[in-house]
Short mmCIF file of C-alpha atoms in Angstrom, two decimals:
data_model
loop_
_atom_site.label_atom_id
_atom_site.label_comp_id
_atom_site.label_asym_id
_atom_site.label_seq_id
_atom_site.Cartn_x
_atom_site.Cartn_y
_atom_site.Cartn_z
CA UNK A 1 0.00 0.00 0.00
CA UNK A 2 2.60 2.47 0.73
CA UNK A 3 4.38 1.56 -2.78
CA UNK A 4 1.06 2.46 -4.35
CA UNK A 5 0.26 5.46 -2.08
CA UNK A 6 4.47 6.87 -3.50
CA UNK A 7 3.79 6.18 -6.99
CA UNK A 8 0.08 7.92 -6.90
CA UNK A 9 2.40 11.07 -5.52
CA UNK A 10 4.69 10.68 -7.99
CA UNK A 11 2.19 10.49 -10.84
CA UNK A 12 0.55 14.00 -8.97
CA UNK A 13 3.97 15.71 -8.95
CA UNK A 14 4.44 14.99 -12.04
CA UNK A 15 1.20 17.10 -13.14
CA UNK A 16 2.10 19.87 -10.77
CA UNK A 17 5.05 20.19 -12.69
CA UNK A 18 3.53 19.38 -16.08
CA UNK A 19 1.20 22.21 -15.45
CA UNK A 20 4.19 24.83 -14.54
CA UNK A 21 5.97 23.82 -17.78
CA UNK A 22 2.67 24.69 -20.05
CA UNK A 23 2.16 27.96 -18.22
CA UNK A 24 5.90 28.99 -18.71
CA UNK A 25 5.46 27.68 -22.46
CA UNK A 26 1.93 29.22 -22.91
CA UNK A 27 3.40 32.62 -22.02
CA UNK A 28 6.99 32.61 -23.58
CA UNK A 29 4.87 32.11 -26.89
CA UNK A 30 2.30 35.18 -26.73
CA UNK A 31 3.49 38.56 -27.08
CA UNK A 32 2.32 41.95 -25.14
CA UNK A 33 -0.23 43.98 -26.82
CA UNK A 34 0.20 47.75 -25.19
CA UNK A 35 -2.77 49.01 -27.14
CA UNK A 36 -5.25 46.16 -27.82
CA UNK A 37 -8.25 47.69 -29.05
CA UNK A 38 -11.41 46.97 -26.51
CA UNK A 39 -15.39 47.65 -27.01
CA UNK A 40 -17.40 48.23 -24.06
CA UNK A 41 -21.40 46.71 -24.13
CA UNK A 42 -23.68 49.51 -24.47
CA UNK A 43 -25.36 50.40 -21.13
CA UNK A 44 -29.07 49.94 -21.34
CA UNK A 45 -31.09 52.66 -20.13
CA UNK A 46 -32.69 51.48 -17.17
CA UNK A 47 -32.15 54.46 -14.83
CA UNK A 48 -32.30 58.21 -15.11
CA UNK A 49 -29.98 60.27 -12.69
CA UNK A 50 -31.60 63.22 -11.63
CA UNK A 51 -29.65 66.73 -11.18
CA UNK A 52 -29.68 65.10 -7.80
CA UNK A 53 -27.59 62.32 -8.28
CA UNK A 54 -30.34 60.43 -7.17
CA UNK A 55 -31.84 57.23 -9.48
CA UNK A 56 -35.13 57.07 -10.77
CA UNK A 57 -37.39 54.23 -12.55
CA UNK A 58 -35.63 51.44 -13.25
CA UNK A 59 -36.99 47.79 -11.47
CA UNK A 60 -38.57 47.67 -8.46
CA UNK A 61 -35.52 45.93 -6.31
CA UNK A 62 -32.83 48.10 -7.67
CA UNK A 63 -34.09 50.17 -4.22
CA UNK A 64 -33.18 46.97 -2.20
CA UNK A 65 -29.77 47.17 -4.08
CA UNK A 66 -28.54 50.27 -3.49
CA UNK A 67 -28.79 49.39 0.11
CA UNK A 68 -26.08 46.65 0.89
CA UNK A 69 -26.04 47.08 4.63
CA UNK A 70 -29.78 47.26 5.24
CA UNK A 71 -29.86 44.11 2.82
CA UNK A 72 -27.78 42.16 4.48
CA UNK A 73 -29.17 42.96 7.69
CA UNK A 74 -33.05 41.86 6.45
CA UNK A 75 -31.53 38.17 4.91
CA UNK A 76 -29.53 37.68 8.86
CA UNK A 77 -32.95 38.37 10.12
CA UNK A 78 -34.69 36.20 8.11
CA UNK A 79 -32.14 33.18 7.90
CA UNK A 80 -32.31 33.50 11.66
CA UNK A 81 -35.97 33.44 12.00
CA UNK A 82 -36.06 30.39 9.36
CA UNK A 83 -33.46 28.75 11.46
CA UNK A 84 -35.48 29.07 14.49
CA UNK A 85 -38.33 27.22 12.97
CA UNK A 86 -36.41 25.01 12.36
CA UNK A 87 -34.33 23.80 15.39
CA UNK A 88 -37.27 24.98 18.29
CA UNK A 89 -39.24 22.19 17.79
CA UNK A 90 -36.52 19.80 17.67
CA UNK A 91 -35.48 20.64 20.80
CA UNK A 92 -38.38 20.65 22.87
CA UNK A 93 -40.62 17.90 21.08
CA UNK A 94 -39.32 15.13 23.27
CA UNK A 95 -40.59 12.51 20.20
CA UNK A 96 -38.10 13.77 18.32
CA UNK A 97 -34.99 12.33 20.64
CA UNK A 98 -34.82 8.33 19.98
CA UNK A 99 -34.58 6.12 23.08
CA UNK A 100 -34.28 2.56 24.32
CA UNK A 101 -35.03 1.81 27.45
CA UNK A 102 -31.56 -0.57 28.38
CA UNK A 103 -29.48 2.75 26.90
CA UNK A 104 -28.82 3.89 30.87
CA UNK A 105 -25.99 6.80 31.30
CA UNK A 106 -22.30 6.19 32.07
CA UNK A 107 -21.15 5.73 35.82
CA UNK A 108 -19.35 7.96 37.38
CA UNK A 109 -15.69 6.00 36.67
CA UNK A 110 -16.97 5.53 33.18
CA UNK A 111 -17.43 8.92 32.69
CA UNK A 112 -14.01 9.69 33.32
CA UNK A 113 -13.15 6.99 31.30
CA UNK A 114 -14.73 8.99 28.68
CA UNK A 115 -13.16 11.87 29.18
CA UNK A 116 -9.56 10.28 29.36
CA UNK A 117 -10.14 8.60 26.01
CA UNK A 118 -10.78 11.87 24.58
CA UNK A 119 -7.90 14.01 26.01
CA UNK A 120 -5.31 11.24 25.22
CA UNK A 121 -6.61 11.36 21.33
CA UNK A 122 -8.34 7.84 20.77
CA UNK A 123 -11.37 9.63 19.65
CA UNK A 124 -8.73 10.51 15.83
CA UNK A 125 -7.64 7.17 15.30
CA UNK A 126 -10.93 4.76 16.24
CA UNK A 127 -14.76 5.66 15.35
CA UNK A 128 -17.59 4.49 17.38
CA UNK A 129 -20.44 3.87 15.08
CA UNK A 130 -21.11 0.56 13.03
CA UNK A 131 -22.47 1.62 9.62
CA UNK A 132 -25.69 -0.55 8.40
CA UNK A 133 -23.78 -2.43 5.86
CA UNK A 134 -22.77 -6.65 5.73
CA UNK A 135 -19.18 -5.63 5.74
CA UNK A 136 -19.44 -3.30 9.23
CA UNK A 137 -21.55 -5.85 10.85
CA UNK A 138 -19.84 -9.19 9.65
CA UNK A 139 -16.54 -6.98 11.48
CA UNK A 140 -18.00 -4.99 14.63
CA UNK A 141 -21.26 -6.76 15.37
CA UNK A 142 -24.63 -5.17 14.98
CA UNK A 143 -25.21 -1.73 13.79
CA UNK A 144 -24.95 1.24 15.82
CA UNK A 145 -29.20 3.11 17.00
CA UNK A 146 -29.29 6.54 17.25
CA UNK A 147 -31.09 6.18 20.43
CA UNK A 148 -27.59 4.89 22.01
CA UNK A 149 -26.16 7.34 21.39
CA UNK A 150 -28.70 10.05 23.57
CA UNK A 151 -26.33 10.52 26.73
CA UNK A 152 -23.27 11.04 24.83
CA UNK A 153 -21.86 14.83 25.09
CA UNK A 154 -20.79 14.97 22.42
CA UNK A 155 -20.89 11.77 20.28
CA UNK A 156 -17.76 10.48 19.19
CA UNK A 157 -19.31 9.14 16.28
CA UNK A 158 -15.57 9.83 14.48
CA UNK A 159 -15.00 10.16 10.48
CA UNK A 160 -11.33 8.30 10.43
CA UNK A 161 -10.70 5.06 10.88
CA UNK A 162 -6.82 4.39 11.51
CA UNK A 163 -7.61 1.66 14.14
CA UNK A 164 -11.41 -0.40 14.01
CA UNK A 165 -14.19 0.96 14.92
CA UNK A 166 -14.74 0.53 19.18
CA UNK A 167 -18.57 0.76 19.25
CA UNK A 168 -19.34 -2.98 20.06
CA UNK A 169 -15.24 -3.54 21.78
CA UNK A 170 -17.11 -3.82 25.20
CA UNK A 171 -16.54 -7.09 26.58
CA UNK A 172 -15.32 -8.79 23.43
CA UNK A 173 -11.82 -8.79 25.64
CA UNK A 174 -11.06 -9.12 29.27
CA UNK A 175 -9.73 -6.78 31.12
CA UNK A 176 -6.44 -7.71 31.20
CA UNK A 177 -6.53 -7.08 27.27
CA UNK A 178 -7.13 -3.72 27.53
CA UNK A 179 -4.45 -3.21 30.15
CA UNK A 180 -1.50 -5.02 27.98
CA UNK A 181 -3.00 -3.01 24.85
CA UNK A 182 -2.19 0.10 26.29
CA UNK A 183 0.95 -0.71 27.68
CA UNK A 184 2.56 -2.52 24.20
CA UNK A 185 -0.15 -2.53 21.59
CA UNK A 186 2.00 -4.78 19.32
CA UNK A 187 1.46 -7.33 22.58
CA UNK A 188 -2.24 -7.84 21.34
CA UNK A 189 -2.50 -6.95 17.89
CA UNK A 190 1.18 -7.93 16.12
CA UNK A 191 1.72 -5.09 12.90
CA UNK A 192 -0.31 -2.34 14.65
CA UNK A 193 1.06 0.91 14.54
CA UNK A 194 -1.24 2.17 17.61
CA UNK A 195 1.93 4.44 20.33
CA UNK A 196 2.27 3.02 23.44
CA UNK A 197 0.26 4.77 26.77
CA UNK A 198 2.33 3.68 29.69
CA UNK A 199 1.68 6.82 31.32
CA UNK A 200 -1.82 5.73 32.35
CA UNK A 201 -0.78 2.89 34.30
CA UNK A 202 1.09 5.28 36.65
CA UNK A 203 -1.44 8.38 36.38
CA UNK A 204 -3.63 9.40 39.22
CA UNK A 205 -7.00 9.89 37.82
CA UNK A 206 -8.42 13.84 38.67
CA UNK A 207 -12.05 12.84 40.28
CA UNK A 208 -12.04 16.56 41.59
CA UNK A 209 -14.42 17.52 39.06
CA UNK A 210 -16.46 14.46 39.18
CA UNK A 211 -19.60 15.76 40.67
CA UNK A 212 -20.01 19.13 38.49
CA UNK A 213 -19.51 16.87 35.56
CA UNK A 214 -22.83 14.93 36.72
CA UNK A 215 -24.36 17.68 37.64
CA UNK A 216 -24.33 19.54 34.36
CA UNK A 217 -25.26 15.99 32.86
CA UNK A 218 -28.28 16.24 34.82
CA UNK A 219 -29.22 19.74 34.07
CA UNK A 220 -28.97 19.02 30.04
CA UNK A 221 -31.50 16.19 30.54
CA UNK A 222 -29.54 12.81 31.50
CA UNK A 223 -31.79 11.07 34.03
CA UNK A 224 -29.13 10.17 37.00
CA UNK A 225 -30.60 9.70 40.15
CA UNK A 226 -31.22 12.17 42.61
CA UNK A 227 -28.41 12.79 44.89
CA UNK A 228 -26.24 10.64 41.77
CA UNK A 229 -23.65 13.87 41.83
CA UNK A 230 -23.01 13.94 45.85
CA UNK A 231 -21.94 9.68 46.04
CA UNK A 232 -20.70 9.71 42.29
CA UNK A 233 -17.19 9.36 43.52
CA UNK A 234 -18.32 6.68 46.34
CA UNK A 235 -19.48 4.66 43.20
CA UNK A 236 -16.65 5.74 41.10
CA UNK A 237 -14.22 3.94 43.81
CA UNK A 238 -16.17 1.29 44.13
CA UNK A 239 -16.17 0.21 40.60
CA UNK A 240 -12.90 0.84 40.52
CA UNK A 241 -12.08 -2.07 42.85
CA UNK A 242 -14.27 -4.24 41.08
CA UNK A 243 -11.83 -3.48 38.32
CA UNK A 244 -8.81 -3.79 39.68
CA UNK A 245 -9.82 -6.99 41.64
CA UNK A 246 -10.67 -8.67 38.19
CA UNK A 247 -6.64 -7.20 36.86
CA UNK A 248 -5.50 -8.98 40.20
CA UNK A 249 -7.04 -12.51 39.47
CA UNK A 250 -5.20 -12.14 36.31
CA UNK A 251 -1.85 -11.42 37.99
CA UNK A 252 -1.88 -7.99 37.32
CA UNK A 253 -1.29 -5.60 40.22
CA UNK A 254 -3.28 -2.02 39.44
CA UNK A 255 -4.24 0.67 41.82
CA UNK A 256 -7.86 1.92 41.46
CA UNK A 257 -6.87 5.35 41.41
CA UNK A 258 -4.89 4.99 38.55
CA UNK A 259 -5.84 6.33 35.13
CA UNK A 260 -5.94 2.92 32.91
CA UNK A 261 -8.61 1.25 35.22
CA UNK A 262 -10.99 4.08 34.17
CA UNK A 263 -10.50 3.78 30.80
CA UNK A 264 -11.01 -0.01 30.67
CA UNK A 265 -14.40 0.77 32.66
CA UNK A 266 -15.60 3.05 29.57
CA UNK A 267 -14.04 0.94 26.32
CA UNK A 268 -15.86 -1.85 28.76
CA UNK A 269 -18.54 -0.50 28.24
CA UNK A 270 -19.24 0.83 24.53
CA UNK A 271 -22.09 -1.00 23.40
CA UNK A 272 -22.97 -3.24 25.57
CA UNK A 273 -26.24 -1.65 26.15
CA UNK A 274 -27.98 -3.57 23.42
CA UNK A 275 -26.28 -6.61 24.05
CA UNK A 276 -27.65 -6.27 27.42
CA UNK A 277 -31.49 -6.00 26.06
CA UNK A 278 -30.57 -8.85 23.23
CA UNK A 279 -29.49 -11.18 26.31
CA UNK A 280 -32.86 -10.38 28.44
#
């Protein structure tokens, strides 16, 4: 592929210069004409400028285009108002919002799962949403709803695929996958080219911000519990634990705190939802 990729370069380098040579050529054999005669289209009478300087007759919106400002100010209005038809109806018509009723939000540890999966860059390289075709599904499992996707802010849908898609990755592997994945990614998949994230076996995870994170959830419409924010970090240890227990029985020694275990909880968790309903 990368033979292919260099002589598909090549070939378009070769045009980029191509296209320099017939410029230079195309002017080396024309000549400057200081005096070319030039004729001017006759303008067609559809004004009369008073002593004034003002314009008279002439069609009906030439008024509307004399006035650039005030035109541009009545189309914002309007594209404004049009776009407020639009999107006010979407967002309070609760119909409109797809939902299944095993789709429950992210724990607390997941959530900061979440959030160190974005920050460290996963989100470029892997997409999370299996396209309805025989190919996706034969690969990643059943197709992604848009109704699993209603407590994710934001999505992370992604448009690049470098590594597979992660949508349906929860519980296909243990635990102890994950962990050796991030720590040598060659360990689990020979050939890949995915770096190394050592760092997160040895990272304290920030929970400082834990509860204002599930709070603002809350307030945007995702049904947590009441009282959810206050314990979220009592919960957030706890399934930690459970984590890090499970790492133990596999002889690996992790502290709960640490950065890795909450991102096993969230890639542990993409897409299970459905699997969950499917198994009930």
């Amino acid at each position: 592929m990368y033979y292919l990729r260099g002589i598909g370069g090549v070939l378009y380098l070769g045009g980029v210069f191509l296209m320099i040579y017939n410029i230079v050529k195309t002017v080396k054999s024309g000549s400057l004409l200081a005096n070319e005669e030039a004729q001017a289209a006759p303008l067609m009478p559809a004004a009369v400028i008073k002593n004034t300087g003002e314009h008279t007759g002439g069609h009906w919106h030439r008024m509307i285009e004399r006035r650039p400002v005030q035109m541009a100010v009545f189309a914002t209005v309007a594209i404004l108002i049009g776009g407020l038809v639009e999107m006010i109806p979407t967002f309070l018509v609760e119909s409109n919002v797809p939902t299944i009723a095993s789709v429950k939000p992210y724990t607390a540890l997941e959530l900061q799962g979440r959030d160190v999966y974005i920050k460290e860059g996963c989100v470029n390289c892997h997409s999370q949403m299996v396209r309805p075709f025989r190919s996706e599904t034969e690969r990643y499992g059943e197709y992604s709803k848009a109704g699993e996707f209603v407590y994710d802010r934001p999505f992370l849908w992604g448009s690049k695929r470098t590594g597979p898609d992660l949508h349906r990755v929860g519980g296909k592997y243990p635990h102890s996958w994950h962990y050796h994945h991030m720590l040598d990614p060659t360990s689990m998949s020979p050939g890949s080219i995915m770096p190394a994230y050592p760092w997160l076996l040895e990272k304290d995870l920030d929970v400082s911000d834990t509860q204002a994170k599930i709070e603002t959830l809350t307030s945007l419409g995702t049904p947590y519990a009441p009282g959810y924010a206050q314990k979220a970090n009592e919960d957030l240890a706890r399934q930690a634990k459970e984590i890090a227990a499970e790492l133990k029985k596999e002889n690996i020694e992790v502290k709960p705190e640490k950065e890795i275990v909450a991102l096993i909880a969230y890639l542990q968790r993409l897409g299970t939802d459905i699997k969950v309903k499917e198994e009930k």
